[in-house]
Coordinates of C-alpha atoms in Angstrom, one line a residue:
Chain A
X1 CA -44.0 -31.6 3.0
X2 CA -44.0 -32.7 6.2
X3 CA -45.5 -36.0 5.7
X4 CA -42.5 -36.3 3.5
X5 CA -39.3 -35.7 5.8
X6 CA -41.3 -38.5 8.1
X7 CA -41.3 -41.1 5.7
X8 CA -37.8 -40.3 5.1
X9 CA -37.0 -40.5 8.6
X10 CA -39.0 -43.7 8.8
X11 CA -37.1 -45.0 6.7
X12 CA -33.4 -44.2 7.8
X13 CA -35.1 -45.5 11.3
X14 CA -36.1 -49.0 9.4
X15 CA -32.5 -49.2 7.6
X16 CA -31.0 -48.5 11.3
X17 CA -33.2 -50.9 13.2
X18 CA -31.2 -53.9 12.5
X19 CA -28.0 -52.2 13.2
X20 CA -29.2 -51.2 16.8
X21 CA -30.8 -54.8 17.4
X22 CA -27.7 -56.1 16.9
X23 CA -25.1 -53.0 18.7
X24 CA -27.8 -53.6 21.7
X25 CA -27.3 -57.6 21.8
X26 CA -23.3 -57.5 20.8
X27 CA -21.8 -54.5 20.9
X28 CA -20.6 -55.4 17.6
X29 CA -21.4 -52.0 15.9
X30 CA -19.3 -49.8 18.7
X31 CA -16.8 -52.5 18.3
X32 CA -16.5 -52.0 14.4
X33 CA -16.5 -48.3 15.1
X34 CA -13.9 -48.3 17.5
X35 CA -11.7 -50.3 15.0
X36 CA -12.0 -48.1 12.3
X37 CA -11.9 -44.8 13.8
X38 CA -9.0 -45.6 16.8
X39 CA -6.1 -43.1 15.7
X40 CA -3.4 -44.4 14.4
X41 CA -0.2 -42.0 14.1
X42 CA 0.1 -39.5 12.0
X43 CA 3.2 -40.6 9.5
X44 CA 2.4 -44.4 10.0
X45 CA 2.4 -45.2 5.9
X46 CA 3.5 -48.0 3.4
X47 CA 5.6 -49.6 6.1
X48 CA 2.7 -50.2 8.3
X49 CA 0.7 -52.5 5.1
X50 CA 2.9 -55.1 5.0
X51 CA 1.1 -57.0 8.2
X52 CA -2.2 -56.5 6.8
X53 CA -0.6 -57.6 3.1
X54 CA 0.4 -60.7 5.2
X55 CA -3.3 -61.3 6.2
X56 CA -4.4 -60.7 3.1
X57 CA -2.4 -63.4 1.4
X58 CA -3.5 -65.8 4.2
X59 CA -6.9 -64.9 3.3
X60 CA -6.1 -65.8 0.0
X61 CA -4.6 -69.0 1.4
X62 CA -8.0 -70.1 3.4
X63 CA -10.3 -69.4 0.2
X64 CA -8.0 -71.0 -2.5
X65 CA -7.5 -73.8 0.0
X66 CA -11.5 -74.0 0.4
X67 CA -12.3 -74.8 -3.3
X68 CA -9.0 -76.9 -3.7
X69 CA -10.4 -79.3 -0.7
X70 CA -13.5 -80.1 -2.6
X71 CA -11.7 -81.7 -5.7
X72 CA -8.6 -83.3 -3.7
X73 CA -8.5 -86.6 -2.4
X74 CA -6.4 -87.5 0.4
X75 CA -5.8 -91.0 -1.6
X76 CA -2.1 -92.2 -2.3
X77 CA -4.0 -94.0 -4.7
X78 CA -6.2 -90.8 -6.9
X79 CA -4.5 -87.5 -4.9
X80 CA -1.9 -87.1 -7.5
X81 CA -4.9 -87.7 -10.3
X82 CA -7.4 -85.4 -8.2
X83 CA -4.5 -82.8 -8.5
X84 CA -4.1 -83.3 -12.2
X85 CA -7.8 -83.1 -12.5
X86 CA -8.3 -80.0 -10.5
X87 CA -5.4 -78.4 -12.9
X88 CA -6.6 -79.6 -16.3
X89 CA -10.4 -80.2 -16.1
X90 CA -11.8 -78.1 -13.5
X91 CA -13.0 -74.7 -14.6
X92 CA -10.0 -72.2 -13.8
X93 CA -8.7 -75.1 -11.5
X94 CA -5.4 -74.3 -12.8
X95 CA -5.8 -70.4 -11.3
X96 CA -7.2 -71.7 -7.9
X97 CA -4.0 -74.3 -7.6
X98 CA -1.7 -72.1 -9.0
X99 CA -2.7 -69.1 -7.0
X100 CA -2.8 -71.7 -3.4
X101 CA 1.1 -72.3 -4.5
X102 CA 2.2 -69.5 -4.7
X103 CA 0.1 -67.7 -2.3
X104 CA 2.0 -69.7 0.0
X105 CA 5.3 -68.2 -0.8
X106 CA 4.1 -64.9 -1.0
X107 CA 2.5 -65.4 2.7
X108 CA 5.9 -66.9 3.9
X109 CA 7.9 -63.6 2.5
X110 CA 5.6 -61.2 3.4
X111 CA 5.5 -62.3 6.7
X112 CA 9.6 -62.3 7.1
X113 CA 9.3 -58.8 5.7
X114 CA 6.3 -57.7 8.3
X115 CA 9.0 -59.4 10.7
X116 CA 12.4 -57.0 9.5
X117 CA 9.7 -54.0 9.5
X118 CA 9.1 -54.5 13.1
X119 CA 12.2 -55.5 14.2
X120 CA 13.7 -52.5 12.2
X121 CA 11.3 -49.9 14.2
X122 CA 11.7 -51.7 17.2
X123 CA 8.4 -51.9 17.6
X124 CA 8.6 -55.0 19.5
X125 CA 9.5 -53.4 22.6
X126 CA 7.0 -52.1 25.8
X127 CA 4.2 -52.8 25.4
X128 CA 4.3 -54.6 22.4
X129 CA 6.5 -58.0 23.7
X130 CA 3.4 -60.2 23.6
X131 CA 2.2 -59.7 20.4
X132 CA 6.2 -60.3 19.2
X133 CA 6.0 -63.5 20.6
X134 CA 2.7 -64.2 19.1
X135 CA 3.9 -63.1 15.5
X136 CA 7.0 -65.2 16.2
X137 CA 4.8 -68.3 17.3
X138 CA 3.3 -67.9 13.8
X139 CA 6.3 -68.1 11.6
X140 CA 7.2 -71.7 12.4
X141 CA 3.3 -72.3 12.2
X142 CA 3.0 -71.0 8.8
X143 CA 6.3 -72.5 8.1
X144 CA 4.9 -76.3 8.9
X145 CA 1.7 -75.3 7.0
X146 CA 4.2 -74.9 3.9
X147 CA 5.6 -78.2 5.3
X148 CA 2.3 -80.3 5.4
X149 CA 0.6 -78.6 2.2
X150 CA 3.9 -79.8 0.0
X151 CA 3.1 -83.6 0.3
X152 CA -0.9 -83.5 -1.0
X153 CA -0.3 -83.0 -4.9
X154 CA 2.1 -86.4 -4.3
X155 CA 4.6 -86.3 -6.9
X156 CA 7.7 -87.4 -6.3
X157 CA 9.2 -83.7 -5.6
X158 CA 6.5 -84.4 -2.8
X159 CA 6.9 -87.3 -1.7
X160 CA 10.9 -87.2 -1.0
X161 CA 10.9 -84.1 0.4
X162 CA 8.8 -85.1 2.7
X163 CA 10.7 -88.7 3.4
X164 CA 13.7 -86.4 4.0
X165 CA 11.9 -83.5 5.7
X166 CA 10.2 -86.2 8.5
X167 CA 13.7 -88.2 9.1
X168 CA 15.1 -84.5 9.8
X169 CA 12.3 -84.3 12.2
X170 CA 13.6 -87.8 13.5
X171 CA 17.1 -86.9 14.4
X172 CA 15.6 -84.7 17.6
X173 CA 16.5 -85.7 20.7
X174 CA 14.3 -87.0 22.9
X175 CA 10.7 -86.2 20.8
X176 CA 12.3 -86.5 17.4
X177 CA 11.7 -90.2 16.8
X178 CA 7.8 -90.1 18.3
X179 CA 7.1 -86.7 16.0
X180 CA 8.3 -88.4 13.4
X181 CA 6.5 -91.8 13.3
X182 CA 3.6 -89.5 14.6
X183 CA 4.0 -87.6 11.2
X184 CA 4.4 -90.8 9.4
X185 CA 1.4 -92.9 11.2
X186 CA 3.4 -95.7 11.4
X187 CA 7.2 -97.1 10.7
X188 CA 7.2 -96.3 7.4
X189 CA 5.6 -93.2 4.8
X190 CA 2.3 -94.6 3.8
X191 CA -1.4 -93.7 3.0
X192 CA -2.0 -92.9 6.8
X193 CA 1.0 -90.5 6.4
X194 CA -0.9 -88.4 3.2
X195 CA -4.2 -88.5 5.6
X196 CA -2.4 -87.4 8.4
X197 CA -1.0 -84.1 6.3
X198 CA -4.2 -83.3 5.2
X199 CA -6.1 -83.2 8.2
X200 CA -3.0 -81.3 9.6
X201 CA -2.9 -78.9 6.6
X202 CA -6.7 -78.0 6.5
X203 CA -7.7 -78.4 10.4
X204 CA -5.0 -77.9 12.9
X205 CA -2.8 -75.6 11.5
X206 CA -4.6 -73.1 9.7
X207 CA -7.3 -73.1 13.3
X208 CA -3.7 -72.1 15.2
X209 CA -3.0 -70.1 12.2
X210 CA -6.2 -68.2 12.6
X211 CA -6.7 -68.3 16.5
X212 CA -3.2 -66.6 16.5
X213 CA -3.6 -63.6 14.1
X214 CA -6.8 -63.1 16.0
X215 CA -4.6 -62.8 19.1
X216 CA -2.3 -60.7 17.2
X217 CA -4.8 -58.0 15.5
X218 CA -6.8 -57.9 18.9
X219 CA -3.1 -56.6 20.8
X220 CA -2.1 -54.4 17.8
X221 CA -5.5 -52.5 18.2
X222 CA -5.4 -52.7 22.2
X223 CA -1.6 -51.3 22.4
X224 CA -2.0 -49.1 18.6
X225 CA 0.6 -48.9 16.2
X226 CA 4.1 -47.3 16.9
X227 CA 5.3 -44.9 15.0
X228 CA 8.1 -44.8 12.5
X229 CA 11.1 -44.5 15.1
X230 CA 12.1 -41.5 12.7
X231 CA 8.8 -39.7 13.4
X232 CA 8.9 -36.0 13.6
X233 CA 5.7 -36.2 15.1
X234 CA 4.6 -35.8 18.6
X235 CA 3.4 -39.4 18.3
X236 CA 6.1 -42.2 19.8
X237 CA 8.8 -39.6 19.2
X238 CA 12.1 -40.8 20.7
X239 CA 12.8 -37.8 23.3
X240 CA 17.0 -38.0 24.6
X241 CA 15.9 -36.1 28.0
X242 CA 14.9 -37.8 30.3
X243 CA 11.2 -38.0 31.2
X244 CA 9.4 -36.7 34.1
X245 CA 10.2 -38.1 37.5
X246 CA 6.5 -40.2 38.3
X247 CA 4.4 -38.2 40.1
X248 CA 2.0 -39.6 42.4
X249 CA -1.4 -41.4 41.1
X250 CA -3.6 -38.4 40.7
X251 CA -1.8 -36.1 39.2
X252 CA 0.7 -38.7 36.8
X253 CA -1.6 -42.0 37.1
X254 CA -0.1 -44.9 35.5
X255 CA -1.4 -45.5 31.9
X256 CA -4.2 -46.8 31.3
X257 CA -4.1 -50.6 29.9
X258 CA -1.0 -51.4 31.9
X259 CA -2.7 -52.7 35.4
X260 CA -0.3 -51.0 38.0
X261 CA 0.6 -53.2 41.2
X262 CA 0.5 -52.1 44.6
X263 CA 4.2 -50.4 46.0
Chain B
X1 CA 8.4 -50.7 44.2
X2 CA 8.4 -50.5 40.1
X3 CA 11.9 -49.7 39.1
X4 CA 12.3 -46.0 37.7
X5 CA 13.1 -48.4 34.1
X6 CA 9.8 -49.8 34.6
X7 CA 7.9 -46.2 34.9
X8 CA 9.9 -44.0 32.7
X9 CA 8.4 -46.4 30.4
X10 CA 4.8 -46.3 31.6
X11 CA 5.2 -42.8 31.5
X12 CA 6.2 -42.8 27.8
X13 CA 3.8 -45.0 26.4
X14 CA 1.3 -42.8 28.0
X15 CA 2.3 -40.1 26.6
X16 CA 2.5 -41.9 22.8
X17 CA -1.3 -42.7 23.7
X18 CA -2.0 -39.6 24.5
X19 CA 0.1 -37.6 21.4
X20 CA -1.6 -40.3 18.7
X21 CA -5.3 -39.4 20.2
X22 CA -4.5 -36.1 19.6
X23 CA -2.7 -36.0 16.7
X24 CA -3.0 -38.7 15.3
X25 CA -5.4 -39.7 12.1
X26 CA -8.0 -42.3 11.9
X27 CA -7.6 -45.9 10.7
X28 CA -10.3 -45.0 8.6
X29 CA -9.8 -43.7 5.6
X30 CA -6.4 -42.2 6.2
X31 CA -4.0 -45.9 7.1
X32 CA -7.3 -48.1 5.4
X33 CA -6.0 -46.8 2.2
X34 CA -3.0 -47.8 2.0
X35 CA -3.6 -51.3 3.5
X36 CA -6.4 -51.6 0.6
X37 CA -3.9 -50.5 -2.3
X38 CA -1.4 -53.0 -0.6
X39 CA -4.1 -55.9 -0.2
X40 CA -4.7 -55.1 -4.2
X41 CA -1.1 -55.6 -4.7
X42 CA -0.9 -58.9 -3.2
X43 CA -3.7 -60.5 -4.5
X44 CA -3.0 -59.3 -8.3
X45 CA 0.7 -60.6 -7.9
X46 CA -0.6 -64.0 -6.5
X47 CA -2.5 -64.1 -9.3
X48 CA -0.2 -62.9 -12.0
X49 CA 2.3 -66.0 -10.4
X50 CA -0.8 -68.4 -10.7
X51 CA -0.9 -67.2 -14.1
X52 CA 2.8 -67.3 -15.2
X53 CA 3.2 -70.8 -13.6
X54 CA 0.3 -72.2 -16.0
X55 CA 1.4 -70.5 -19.4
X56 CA 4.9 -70.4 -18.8
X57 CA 7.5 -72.2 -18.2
X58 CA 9.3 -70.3 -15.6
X59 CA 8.5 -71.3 -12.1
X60 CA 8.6 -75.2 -13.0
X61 CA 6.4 -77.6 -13.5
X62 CA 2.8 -78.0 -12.4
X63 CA 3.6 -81.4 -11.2
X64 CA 6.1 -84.1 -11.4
X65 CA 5.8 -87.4 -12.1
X66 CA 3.3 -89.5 -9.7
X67 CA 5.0 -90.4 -6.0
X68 CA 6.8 -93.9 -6.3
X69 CA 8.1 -94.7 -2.8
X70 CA 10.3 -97.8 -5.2
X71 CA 11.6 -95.0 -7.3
X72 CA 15.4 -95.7 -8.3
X73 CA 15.9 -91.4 -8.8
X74 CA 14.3 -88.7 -6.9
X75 CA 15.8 -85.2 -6.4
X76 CA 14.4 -84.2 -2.6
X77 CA 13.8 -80.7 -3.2
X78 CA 11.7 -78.7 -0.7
X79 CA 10.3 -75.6 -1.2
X80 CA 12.5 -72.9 -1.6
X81 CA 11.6 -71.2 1.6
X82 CA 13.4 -74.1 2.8
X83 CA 16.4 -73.7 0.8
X84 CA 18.1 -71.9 4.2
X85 CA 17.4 -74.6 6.5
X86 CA 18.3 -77.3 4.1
X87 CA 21.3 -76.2 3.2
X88 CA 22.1 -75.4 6.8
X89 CA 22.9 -79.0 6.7
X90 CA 26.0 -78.9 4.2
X91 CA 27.8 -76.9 6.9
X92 CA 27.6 -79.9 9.3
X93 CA 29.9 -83.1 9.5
X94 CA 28.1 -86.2 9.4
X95 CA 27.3 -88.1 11.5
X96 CA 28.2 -86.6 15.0
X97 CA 27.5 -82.7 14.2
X98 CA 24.1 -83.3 12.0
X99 CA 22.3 -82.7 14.4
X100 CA 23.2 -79.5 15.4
X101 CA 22.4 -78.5 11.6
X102 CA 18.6 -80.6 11.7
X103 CA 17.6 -79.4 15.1
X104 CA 20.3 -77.3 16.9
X105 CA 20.5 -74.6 15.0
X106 CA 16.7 -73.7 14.2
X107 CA 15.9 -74.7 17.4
X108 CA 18.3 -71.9 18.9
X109 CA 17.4 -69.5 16.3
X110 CA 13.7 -69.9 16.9
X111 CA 13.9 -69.5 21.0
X112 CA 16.4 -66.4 20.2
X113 CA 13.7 -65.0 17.9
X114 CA 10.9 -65.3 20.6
X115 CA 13.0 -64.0 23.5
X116 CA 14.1 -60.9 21.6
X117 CA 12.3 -58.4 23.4
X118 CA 14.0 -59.9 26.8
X119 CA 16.8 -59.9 25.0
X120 CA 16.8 -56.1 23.5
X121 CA 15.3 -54.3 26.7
X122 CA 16.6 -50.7 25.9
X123 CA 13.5 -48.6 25.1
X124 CA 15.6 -47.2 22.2
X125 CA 13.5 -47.7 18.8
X126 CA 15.9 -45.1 16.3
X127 CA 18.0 -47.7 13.9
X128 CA 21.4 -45.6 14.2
X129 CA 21.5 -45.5 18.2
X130 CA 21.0 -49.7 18.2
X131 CA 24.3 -51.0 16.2
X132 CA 24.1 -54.4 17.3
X133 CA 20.4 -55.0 16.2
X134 CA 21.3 -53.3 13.0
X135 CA 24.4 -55.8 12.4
X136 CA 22.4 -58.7 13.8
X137 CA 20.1 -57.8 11.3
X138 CA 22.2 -57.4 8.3
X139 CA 23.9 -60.8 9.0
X140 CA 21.1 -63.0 9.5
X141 CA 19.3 -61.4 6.4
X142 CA 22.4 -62.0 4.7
X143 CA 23.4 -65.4 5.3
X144 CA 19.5 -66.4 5.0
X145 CA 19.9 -64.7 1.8
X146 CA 23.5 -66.8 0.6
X147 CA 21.6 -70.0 2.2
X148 CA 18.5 -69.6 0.2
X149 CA 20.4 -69.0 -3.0
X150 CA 23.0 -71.6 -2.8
X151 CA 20.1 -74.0 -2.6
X152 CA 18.1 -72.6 -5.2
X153 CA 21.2 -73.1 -7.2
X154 CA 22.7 -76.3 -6.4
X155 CA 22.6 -78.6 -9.6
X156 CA 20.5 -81.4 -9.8
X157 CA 22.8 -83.7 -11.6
X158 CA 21.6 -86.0 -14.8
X159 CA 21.9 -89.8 -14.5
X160 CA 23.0 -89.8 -18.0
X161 CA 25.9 -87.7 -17.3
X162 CA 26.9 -89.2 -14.2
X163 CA 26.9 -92.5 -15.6
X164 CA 29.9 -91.5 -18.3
X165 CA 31.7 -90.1 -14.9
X166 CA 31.8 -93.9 -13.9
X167 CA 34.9 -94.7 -17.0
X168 CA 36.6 -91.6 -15.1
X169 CA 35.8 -93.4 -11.4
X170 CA 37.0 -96.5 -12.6
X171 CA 40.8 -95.0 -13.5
X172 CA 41.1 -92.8 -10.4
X173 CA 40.1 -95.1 -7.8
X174 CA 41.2 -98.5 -9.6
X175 CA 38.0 -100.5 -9.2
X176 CA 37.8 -104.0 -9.6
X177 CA 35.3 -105.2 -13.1
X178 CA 33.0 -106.4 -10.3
X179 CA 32.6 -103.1 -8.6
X180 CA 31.3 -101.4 -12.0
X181 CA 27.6 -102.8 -12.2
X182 CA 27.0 -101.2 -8.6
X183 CA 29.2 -97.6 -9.9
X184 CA 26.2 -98.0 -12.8
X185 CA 23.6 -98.1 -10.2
X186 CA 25.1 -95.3 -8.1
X187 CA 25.5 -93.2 -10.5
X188 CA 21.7 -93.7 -11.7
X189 CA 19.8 -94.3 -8.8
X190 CA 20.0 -90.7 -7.0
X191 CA 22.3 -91.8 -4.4
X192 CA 24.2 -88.2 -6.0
X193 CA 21.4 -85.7 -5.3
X194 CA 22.6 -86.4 -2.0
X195 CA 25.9 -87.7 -1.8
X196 CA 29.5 -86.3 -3.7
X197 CA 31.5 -88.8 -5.5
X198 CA 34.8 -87.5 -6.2
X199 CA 33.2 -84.1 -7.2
X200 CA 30.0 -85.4 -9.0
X201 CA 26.8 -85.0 -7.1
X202 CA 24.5 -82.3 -5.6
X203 CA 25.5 -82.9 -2.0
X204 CA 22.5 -80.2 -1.7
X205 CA 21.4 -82.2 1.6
X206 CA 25.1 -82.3 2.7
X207 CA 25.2 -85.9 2.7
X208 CA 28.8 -87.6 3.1
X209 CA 31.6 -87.5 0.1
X210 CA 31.4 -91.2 -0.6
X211 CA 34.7 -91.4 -2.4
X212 CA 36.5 -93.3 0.3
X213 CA 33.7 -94.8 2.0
X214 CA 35.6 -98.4 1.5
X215 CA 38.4 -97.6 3.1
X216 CA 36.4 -97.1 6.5
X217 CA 36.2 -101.5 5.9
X218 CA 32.6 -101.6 7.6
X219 CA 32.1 -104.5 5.4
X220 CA 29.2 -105.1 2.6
X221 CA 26.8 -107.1 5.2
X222 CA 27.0 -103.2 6.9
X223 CA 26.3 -101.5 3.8
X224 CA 23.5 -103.7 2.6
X225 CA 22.0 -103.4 6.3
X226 CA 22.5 -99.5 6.2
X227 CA 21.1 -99.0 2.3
X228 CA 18.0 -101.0 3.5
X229 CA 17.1 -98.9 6.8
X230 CA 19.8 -95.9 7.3
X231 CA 18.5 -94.5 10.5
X232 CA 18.6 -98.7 11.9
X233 CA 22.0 -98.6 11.8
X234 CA 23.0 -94.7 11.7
X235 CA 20.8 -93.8 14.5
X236 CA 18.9 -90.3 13.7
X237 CA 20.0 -90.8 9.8
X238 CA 17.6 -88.8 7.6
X239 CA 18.6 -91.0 4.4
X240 CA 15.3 -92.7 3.3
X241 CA 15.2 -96.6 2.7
X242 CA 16.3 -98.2 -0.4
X243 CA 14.6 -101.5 0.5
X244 CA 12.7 -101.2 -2.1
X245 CA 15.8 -101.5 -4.4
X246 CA 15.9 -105.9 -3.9
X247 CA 19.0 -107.7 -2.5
X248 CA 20.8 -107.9 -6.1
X249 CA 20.8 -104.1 -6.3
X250 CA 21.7 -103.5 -3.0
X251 CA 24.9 -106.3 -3.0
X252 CA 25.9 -104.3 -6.4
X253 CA 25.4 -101.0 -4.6
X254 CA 27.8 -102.5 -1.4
X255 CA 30.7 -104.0 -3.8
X256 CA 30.8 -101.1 -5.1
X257 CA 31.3 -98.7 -1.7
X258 CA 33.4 -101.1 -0.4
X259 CA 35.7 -100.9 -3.2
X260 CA 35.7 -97.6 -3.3
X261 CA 38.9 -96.8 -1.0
X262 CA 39.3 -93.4 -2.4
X263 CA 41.5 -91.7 -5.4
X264 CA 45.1 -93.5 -5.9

């Protein structure tokens, strides 16, 4: 018997050995932990998916947009065909396409309603500013990813709304007329301009895309999430008195997180 | 010194830390859950859309026609989550207030919407005690709302049926037998999924009523000039170039606007 439970320890102790290599180089495993097991409050429900449903869709976005980019080409010449072909010949081409379109729409509401829910519970105030301006950084991003990714299939819905959309862009003061021949490559809407939306669409954006939701979910973990401001709960619970006059450090330090400067 | 705004706050965010570590529950299972059953929800629905756009006719076409930067009719359409800016653009004169419609506006909107927690800086987070977020809310869901919709319903018109408006055109504004050819070509050639032409047209990008655009006598050397590069001669003009149209079009196009000194 006990040759038995030793085996069976050796072997939990195998399985676990890769785990610990890596916790003891990275601290990747406490970091995991910490993610999933921070408390989160109590009556935090359905209202507090809709910024993860947001990621998810983006998620969507970045893999859809993976198998999409190898069967378009970013050809005035063959992109419309290349589209045709990834709809009509490739296998479940149609569903890839068709699930990038409207993934996009469902990514752009999704994020206006993660934006009303936050606004709604005020959860934008202290601490939580930064990451605000963060998730309002990534609305016009996602926005111009829209933008770019509506020129590629280059049909003529495509193309003039597009020609329209970059004179828009032109009537700017001062940077309009360089970020629109910038847009354009040139004078005048041509192959470089299809090249340049591409490159834009799969590179640039989505990176800022992704850099920035990093930045986001990194500050909603750091500060935690707020709690409905209805909550009945100890948790975040709106209180009318007033609260305690600060003591001094020791007995009423300053929160942890928030660096406190020197009176 | 920290003001007593600044550490009432401290004090309260410390004390939401410390209630949620106590009472709180953890991400995992309990909040996990519900972000798993949403995450299912998305993806099916992006699917089922994927799905209803390829059998169906509902959501439009998989594609239109292949780009044709010479095209004579093209309906600039952007996608809907557009609609609200686009159509922001109806509500603006041309050509001296455009601008605040392209740029002013979403620029303004966009800084207000990063600067709102400067903006709001009461720590009050309970919807009924913050009235002016609440109405600020309602109106700008509202109007985003009317703007979206208005655009999603503005009517693309038909060439063919513009082109039996043109009889009609020629009564009410008495053109000349020479003007007619370049009526034809207006009517035909898109200039009305911009433009309004005593009440035909889309107007959907706000572009000018052309009705009485011959009475402003700029001349047809002006409006072959401005057809063939609009922002040249309009400066900051989003109305693409109709170059590609050739000299006999464009002089046909011209007559026409030049005649066209509004209803008699």
């Amino acid at each position: 018997m006990p040759r038995k439970r030793n085996r069976k320890e050796q072997m939990l102790a195998a399985a676990q050995y890769p785990l610990d290599w890596l916790e003891e180089r990275s601290g990747l495993i406490g970091g995991v932990r910490y993610f999933l097991f921070r408390k989160v409050p109590g009556d935090s429900g359905w209202w507090h998916t809709l910024g993860s449903a947001t990621l998810t869709a983006f998620l969507v976005q970045l893999g859809t947009g993976v198998i999409l980019a190898m069967y378009y080409q970013p050809d005035p010449n063959s992109a419309y065909e290349s589209v045709q072909h990834i709809t009509n010949d490739v296998t479940l081409g149609w569903l890839v396409r068709g699930m990038h379109r409207w993934g996009a729409s469902i990514f752009i509401i999704l994020m206006f309603f993660h934006m009303a829910r936050v606004f709604l519970f005020g959860a934008y105030k202290y601490p939580r500013e930064l990451n605000w301006i963060v998730g309002a950084l990534l609305l016009p991003t996602a926005l111009l990813e829209g933008f770019s990714g509506y020129l590629l299939p280059y049909d003529q819905t495509a193309y003039w709304a597009t020609v329209v959309g970059i004179n828009i862009n032109g009537t700017a003061p001062f940077l309009g007329p360089f970020l629109a021949s910038f847009l354009r490559g040139g004078a005048e809407i041509g192959p470089d301009t299809l090249a340049r939306f591409y490159s834009l669409h799969m590179l640039l954006l989505p990176g800022a895309i992704l850099g920035l939701i990093g930045l986001h979910l990194y500050l909603v973990v750091r500060l935690g999430v707020s709690s409905p401001p209805w909550s009945e709960e100890a948790a975040g619970r709106e209180r009318d008195e007033p609260p305690p006059v600060p003591g001094t450090g020791l007995v009423n330090p300053a929160p942890r997180g928030v660096t406190k400067r020197p009176d | 010194m920290t003001s007593r705004r600044l550490e009432e706050r401290r004090i309260a965010f410390q004390r939401y830390k410390d209630d949620v570590k106590r009472e709180g529950k953890p991400f995992y299972p309990y909040a996990m859950f519900h972000d798993t059953v949403m995450s299912l929800v998305v993806v099916s629905v992006i699917v089922g859309l994927a799905f209803v756009w390829h059998y169906t006719d509902l959501l439009g076409p998989s594609l239109a026609a292949k780009a044709d930067p010479g095209t004579t009719s093209f309906v600039p359409r952007p996608d809907w989550y557009f609609y609200f800016l686009f159509y922001l653009l109806r509500i603006f004169k041309w050509p001296n207030s455009v601008i605040l419609g392209t740029v002013g506006i979403p620029t303004i909107l966009l800084i207000v919407l990063i600067a709102m927690p400067f903006i709001d800086l009461r720590a009050e987070r309970r919807l009924l005690r913050r009235p002016i977020a609440i109405v600020a809310a309602v109106l700008v869901a509202l109007s985003m709302g009317v703007l979206t919709y208005k655009g999603a319903t503005a009517k693309e018109p038909l060439g063919a049926e513009l082109r039996a408006a043109v009889p009609g055109w020629v009564k009410q504004e008495k053109l000349p037998s020479n003007a007619v050819p370049g009526a034809n070509l207006f009517a035909t050639s898109g200039c009305l999924n911009c433009h309004t032409y005593l009440g035909s047209g889309g107007s959907q990008l706000g572009a000018p009523n052309l009705s009485a655009e011959g009475a402003k006598n700029k001349g047809i050397t002006f409006q072959i000039s401005h057809l063939k590069c609009p922002s040249c001669v309009n400066k900051g003009s989003p109305m693409p170039s109709f170059a590609d149209f050739g000299e006999a079009n464009l002089r046909k196009l011209a007559t026409f606007l030049e005649a066209s000194k509004g209803p008699k």
